[in-house]
Coordinates of C-alpha atoms in Angstrom, one line a residue:
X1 CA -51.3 7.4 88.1
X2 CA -51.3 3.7 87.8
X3 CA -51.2 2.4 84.2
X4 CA -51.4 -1.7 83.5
X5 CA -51.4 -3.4 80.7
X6 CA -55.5 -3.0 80.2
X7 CA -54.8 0.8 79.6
X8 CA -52.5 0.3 77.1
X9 CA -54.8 -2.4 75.5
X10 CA -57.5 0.6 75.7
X11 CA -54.7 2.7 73.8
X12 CA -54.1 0.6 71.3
X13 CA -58.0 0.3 70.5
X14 CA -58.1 3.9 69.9
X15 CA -55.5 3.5 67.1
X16 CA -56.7 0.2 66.0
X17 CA -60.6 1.7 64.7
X18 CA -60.4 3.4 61.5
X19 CA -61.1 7.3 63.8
X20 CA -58.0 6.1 65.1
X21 CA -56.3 4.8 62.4
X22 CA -57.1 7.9 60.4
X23 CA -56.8 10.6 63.6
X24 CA -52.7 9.0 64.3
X25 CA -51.7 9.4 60.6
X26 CA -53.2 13.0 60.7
X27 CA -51.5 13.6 63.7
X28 CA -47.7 11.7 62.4
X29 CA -48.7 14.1 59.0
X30 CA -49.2 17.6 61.1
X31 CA -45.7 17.0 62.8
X32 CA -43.7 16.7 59.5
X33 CA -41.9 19.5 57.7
X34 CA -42.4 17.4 54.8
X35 CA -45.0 15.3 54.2
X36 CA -43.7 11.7 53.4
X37 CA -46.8 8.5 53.1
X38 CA -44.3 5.7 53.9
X39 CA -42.7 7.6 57.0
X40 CA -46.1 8.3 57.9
X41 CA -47.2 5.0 58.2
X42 CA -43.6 3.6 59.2
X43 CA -44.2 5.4 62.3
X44 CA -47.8 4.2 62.8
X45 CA -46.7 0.7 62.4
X46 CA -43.8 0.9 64.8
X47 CA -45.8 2.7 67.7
X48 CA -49.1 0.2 66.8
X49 CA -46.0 -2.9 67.7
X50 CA -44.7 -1.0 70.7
X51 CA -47.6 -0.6 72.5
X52 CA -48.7 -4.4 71.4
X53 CA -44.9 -5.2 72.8
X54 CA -45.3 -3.5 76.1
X55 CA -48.7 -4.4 76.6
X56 CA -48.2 -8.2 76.3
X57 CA -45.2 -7.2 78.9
X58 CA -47.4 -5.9 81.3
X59 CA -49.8 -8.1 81.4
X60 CA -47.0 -10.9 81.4
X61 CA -45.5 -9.5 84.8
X62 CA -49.0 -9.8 86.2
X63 CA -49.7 -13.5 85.2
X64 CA -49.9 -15.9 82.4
X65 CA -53.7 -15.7 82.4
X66 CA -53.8 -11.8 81.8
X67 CA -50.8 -12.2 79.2
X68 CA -53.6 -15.2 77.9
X69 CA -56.2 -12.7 77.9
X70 CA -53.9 -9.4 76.5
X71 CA -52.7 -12.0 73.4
X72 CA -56.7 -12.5 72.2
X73 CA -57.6 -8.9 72.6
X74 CA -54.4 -7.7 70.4
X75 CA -55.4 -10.4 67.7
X76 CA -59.4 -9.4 67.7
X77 CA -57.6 -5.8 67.3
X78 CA -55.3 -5.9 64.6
X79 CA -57.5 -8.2 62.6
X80 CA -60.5 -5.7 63.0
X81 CA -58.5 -3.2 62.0
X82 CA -57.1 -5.0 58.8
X83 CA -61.0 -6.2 58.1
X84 CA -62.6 -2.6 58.2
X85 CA -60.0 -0.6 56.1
X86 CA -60.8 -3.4 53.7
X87 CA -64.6 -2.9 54.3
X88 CA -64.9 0.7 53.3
X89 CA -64.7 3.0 50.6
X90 CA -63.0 6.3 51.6
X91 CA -62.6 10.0 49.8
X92 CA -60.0 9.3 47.3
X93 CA -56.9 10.7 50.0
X94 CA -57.4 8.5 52.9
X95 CA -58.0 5.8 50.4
X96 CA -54.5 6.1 48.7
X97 CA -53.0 5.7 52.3
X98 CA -55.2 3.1 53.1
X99 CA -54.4 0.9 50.2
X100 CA -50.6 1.5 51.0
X101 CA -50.8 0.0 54.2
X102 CA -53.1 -2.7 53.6
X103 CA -50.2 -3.5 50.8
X104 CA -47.0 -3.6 53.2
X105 CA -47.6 -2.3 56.8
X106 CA -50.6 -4.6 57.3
X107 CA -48.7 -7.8 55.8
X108 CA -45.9 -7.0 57.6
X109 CA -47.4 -6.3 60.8
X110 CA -49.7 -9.5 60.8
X111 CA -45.8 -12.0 59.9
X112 CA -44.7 -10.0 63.0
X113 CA -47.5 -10.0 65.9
X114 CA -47.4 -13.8 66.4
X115 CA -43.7 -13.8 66.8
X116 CA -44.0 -10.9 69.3
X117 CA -46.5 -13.0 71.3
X118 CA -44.0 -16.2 71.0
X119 CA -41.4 -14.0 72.2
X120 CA -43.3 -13.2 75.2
X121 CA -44.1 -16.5 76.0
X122 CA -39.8 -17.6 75.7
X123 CA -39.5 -14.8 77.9
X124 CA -41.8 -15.6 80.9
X125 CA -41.0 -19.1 81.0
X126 CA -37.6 -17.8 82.0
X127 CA -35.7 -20.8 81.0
X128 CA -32.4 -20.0 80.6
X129 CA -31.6 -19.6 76.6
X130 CA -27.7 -18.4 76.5
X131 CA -27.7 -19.8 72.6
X132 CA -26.0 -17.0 70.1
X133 CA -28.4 -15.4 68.2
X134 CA -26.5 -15.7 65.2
X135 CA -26.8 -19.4 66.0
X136 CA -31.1 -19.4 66.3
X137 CA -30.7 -17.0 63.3
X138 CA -29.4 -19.7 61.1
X139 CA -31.7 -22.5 62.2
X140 CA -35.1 -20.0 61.0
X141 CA -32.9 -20.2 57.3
X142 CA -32.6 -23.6 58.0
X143 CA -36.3 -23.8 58.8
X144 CA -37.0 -21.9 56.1
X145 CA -34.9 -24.2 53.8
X146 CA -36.5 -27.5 55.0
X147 CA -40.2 -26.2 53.7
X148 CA -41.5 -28.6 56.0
X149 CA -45.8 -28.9 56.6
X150 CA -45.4 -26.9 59.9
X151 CA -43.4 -24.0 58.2
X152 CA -45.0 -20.9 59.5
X153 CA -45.3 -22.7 63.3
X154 CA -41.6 -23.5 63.4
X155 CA -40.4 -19.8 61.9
X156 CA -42.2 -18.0 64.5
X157 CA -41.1 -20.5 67.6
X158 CA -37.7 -20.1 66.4
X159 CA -37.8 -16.0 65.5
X160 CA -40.1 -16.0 69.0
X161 CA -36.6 -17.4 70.6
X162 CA -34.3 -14.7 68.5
X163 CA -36.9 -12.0 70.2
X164 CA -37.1 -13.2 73.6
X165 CA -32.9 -13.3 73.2
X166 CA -33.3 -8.9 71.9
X167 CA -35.3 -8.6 74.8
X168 CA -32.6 -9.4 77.1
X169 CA -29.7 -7.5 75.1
X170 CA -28.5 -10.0 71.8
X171 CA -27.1 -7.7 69.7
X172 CA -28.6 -8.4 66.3
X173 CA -26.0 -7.9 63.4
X174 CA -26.6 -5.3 60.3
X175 CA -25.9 -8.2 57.9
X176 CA -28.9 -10.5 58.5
X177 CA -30.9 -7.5 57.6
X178 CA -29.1 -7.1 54.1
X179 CA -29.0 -10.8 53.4
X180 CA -32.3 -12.5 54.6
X181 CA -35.1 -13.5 52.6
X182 CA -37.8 -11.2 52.8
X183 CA -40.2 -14.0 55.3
X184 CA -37.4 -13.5 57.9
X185 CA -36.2 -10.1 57.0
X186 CA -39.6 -8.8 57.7
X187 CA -39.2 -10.1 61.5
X188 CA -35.6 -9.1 62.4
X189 CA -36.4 -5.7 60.6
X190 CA -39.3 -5.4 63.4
X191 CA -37.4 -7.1 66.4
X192 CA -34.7 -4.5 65.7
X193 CA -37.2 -1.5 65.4
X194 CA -38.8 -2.6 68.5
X195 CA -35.8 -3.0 71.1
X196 CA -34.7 0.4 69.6
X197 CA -37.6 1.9 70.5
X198 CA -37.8 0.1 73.9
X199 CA -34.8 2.3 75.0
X200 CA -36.8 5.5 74.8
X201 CA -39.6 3.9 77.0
X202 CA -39.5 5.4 80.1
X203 CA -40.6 2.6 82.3
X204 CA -39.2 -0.5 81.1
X205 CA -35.4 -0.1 81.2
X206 CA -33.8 -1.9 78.0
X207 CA -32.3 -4.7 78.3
X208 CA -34.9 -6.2 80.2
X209 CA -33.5 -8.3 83.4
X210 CA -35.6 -12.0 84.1
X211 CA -39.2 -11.8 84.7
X212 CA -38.7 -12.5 88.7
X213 CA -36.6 -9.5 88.4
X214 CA -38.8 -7.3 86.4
X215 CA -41.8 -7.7 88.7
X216 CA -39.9 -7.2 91.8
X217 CA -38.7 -3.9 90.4
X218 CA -42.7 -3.4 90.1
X219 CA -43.7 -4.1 93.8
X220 CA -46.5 -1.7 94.1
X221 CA -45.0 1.7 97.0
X222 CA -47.7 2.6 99.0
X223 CA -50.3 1.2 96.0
X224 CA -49.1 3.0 93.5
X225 CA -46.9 2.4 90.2
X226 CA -46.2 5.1 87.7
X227 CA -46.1 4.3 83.9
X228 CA -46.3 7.6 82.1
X229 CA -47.5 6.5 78.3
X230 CA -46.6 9.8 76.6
X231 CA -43.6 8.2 74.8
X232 CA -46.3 6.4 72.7
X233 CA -48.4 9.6 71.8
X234 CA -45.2 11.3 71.5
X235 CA -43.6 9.1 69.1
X236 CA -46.8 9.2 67.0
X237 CA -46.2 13.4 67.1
X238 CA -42.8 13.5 66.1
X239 CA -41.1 13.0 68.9
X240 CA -37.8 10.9 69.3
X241 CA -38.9 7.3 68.0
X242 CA -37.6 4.7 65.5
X243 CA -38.7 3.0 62.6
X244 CA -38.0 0.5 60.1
X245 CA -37.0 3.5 57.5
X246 CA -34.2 4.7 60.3
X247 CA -32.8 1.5 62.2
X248 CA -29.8 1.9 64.2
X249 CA -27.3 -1.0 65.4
X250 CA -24.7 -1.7 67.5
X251 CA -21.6 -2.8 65.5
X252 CA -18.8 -5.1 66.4
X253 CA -15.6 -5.8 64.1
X254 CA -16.9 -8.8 62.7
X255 CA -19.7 -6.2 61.1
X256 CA -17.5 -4.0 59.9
X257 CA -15.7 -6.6 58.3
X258 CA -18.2 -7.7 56.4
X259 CA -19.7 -4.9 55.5
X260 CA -17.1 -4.2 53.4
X261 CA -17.3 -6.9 51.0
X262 CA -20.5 -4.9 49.5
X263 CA -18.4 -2.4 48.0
X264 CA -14.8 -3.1 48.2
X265 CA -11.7 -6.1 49.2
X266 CA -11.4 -3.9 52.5
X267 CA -9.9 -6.1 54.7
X268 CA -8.6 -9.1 51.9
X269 CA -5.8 -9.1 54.0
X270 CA -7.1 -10.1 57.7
X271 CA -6.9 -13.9 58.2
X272 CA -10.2 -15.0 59.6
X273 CA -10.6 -16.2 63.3
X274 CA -13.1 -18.7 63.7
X275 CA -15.9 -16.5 64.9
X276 CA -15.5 -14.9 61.5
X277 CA -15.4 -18.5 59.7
X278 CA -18.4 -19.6 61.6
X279 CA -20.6 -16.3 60.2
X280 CA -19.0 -17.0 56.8
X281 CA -20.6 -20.6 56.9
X282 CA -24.0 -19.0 58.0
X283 CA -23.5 -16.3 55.1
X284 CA -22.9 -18.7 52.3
X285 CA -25.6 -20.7 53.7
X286 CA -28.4 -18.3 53.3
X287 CA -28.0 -17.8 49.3
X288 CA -29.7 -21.4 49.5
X289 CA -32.8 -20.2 50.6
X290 CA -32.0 -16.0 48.8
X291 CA -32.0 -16.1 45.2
X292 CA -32.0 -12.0 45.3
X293 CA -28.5 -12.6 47.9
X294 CA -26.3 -9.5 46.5
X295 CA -24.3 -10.9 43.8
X296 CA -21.3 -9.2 43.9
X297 CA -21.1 -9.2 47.9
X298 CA -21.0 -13.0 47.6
X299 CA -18.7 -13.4 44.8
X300 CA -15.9 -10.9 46.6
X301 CA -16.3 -13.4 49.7
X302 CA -15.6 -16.4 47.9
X303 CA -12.6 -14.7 46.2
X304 CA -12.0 -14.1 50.0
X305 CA -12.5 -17.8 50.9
X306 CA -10.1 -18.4 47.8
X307 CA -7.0 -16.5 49.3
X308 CA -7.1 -17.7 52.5
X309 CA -7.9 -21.6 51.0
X310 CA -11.3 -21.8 53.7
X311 CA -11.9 -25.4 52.4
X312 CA -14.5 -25.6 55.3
X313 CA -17.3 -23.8 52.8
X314 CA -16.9 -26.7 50.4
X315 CA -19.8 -28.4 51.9
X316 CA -21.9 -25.5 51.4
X317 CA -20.5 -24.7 48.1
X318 CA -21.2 -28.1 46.4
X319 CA -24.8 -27.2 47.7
X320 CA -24.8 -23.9 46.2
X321 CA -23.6 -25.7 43.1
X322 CA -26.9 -27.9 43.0
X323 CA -29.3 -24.9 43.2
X324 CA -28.0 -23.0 40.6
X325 CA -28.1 -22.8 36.5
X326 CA -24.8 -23.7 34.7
X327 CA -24.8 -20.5 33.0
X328 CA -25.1 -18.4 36.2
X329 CA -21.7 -16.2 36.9
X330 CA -21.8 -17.9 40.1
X331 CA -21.4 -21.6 39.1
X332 CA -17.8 -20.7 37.7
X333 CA -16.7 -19.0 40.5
X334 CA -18.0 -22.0 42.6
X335 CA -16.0 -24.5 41.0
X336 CA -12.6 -22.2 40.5
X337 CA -12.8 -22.3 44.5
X338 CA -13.1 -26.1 44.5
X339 CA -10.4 -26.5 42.2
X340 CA -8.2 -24.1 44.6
X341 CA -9.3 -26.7 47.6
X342 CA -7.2 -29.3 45.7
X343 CA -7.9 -32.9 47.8
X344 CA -9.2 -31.1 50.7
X345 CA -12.3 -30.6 49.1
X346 CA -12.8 -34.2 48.5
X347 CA -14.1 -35.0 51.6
X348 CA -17.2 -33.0 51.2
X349 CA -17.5 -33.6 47.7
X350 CA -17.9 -37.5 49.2
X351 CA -20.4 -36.8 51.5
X352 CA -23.1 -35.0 48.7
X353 CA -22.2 -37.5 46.1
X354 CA -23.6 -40.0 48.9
X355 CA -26.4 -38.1 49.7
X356 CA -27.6 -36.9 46.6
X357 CA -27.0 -40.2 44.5
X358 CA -28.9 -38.8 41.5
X359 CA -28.3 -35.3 41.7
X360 CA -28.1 -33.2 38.5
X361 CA -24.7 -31.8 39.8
X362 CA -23.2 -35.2 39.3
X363 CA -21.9 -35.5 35.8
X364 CA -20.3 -32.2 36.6
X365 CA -18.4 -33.1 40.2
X366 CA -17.5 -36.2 37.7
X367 CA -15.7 -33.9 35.0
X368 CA -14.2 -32.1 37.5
X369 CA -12.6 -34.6 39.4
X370 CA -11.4 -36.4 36.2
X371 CA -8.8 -33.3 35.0
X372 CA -7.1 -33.3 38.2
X373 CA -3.9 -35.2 39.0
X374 CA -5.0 -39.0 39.7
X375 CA -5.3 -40.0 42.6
X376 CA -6.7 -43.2 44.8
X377 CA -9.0 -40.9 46.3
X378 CA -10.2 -39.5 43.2
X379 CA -10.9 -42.6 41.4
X380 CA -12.4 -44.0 44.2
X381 CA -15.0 -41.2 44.2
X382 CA -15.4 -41.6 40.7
X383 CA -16.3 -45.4 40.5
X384 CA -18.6 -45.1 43.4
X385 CA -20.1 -42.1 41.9
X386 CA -21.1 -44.5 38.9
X387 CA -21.7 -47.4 40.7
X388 CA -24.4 -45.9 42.7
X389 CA -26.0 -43.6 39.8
X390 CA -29.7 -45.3 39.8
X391 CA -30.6 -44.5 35.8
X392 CA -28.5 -45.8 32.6
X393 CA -29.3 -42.7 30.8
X394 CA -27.5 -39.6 29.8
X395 CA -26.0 -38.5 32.7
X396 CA -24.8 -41.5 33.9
X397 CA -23.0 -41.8 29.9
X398 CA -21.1 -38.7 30.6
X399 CA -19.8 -40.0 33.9
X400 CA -18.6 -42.9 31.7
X401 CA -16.8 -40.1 29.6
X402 CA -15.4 -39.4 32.3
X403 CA -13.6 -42.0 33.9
X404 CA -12.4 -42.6 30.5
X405 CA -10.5 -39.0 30.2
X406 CA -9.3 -40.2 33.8
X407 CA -7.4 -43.1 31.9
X408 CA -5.6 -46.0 33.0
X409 CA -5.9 -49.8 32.6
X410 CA -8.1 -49.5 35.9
X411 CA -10.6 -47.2 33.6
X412 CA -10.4 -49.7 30.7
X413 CA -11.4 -52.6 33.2
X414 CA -13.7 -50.8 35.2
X415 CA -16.0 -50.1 31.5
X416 CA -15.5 -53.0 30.0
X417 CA -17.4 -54.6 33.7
X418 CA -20.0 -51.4 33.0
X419 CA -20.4 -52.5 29.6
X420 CA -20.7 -56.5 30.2
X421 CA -23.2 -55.7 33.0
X422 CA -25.7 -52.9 30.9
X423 CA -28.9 -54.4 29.7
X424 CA -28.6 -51.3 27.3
X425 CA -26.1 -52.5 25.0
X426 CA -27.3 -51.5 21.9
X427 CA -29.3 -48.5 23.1
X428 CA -28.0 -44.9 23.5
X429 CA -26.3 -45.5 26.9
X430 CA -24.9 -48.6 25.9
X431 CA -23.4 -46.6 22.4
X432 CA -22.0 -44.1 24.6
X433 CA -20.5 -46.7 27.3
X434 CA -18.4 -48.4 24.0
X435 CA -17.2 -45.1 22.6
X436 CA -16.0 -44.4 26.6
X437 CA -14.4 -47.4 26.6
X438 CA -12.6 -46.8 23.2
X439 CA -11.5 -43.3 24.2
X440 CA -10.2 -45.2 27.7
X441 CA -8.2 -47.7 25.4
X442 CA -6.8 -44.9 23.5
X443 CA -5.8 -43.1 26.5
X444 CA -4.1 -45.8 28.3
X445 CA -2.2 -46.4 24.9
X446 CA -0.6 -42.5 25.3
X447 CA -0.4 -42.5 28.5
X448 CA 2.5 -45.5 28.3

């Protein structure tokens, strides 16, 4: 029996009216032992995105005009569907699971369709991608971080990329999943669910080879091609299937290793490779755009990056630093593993102070740097720190401060040119440059 992509768009209709809608959750429901609403609807959502999935691949090994055509349909569907349960009244039941889905499966299904269709587009062009997906992970937080005009556009061209990579076998890892905002979380979650579920397909063998490939394997014999769909009815009766509530992985070491900085120091002991330094830099990097990043997994990894003096995170770190409140637990941490970096973090520290010339952070890096050992370096930082500070107000005063705690008849020089050049001499700057300048004096005088 031949079976193309416009019978499984005919499928998906069926599910996609609210009869359908209503009929597959009765029929999920009946094949429970106990009945559970979010499973229920888990498993509609994930064989709703299959069939979507394997539709769009059928058409796509027929031609880019039918996968044209297939992407329309699936959007007039889903949107129809999302438009009548919104429509209707229903007895008081069906309306209780109605309102749950149009509350999370619905959302979630509607970030997730137009990354589908992008991935299907990366995969027919067939232009060869061999870029880590840890790699095109990171640029969708980077994306994400940017908050550019086009934000939604470049998330899904980039997470389209990350899908087109599943389809072929990239092994997503169990930590983006834990770690992610919520906007990308929502997409891996369904990236992951969906190449599980493509192993139990019976006609698309997982991982999928090139297009070229895939359609030769198709070559009608003698007129015919079977594609038996009874994995999908299946799945929505009980059978084997996965959702986002049971997601399974594929684990490496590097997984295992950091999985178990969520409950324990594991693995303290095992000097990072560079694989595992490059996925610490992506880690750290993501608590820039996660506020809700697991406390306590990130503060065991920096004690991690502490012992084994990983001064390449100092970048990310001082960054960090900036987007978080003084009084957070974090903040102390931060700067305990600066201090531990000694004069190797200095290097970073000079590239934000010169790319963030007024940043709140600075009167802090400029206390910091003045109670450790002097150094040319450090009071080079220092000056040029002040120098290019663009207000004479408070915090530019406490950076005075302290180059004065720093000491030294090049501090007492170096104010009294600060104080001769203010146009603020008798305001509140200019008071708090003199009584710098008189600690400075008074700290060159002990110092000799």
């Amino acid at each position: 029996m031949l079976r193309d992509y416009k019978e499984l768009v005919e499928e998906i209709q069926e599910i996609t009216t609210v009869d359908g809608f209503v009929s597959s959750c009765l029929e999920i429901k009946e094949s429970m032992f106990f009945y559970e609403r979010e499973l229920m609807l888990a498993a509609y959502s994930a064989s709703l995105e299959l069939l979507a999935v394997v539709a769009l691949l059928s058409a796509a090994l027929k031609g880019k005009r039918e996968l044209q055509r297939t992407n329309t349909e699936l959007d007039r569907l889903v949107e129809g569907l999302i438009a009548d349960l919104n429509k209707y009244q229903f007895p008081l039941d069906i309306q209780y699971v109605v309102d749950h889905f149009m509350h999370e499966n619905s959302l979630q299904i509607r970030l997730r369709m137009p990354v589908y269709k992008q991935m299907m587009q990366y995969y027919c062009s067939n232009v060869p991608d061999n870029e880590d997906l840890d790699s095109i992970i990171r640029q969708a937080h980077q994306v994400l971080r940017a908050e550019g005009p086009n934000l939604d556009e470049e998330l899904t061209l980039i997470l389209g990329r990350a899908g087109a990579r599943m389809l072929r076998g990239a092994r997503l890892r169990p930590m983006w999943l834990k770690i992610s905002p919520p906007r990308i979380q929502v997409v891996l979650q369904g990236l992951q669910t969906l190449v599980n579920n493509f192993r139990v397909t019976p006609y698309y063998n997982y991982p999928l080879e090139d297009i070229a490939t895939e359609r030769q394997k198709r070559k009608k014999v003698k007129g015919n091609v079977v594609s038996d769909l009874s994995v999908f009815r299946n799945f929505r009766q009980g059978g084997s299937g996965y959702t986002d509530l049971n997601t399974v992985f594929e684990k490496d070491e590097y997984d295992y290793f950091f999985e178990s900085f969520f409950s324990s120091f594991e693995h303290i002991d095992v000097e990072p490779d560079q694989q595992a330094m490059a996925l610490i830099l992506m880690i750290l990097e993501i608590r820039l755009v996660n506020e809700d990043f697991n406390q306590g997994f990130l503060m065991r990894l920096l004690v991690y990056c502490n012992r084994w003096g990983l001064s390449e995170v100092s970048d990310v770190v001082l960054e960090i630093l900036a987007s978080i409140d003084a009084d957070d637990p974090l903040y102390y941490e931060c700067w305990s593993l600066l201090k531990s970096f000694d004069g190797k973090a200095l290097p970073a520290m000079r590239r934000f102070v010169r790319a963030n010339r007024d940043s709140p952070l600075l009167p802090y890096l400029a206390l910091f740097l003045s109670h450790g050992p002097p150094t040319k370096r450090r009071w080079s930082l220092l000056t040029e720190m002040f120098d290019h500070y663009p207000e004479e107000n408070e915090e530019k005063a406490q950076m005075a401060v302290s180059i004065s705690r720093y000491g030294g008849e090049e501090a007492v020089t170096f104010l009294e040119k600060a104080l001769e050049a203010t146009t603020h001499v008798n305001g509140p700057y200019g008071e708090r440059l003199k009584k710098a300048l008189e600690n400075a004096r008074h700290n060159t005088i002990n110092m000799t």
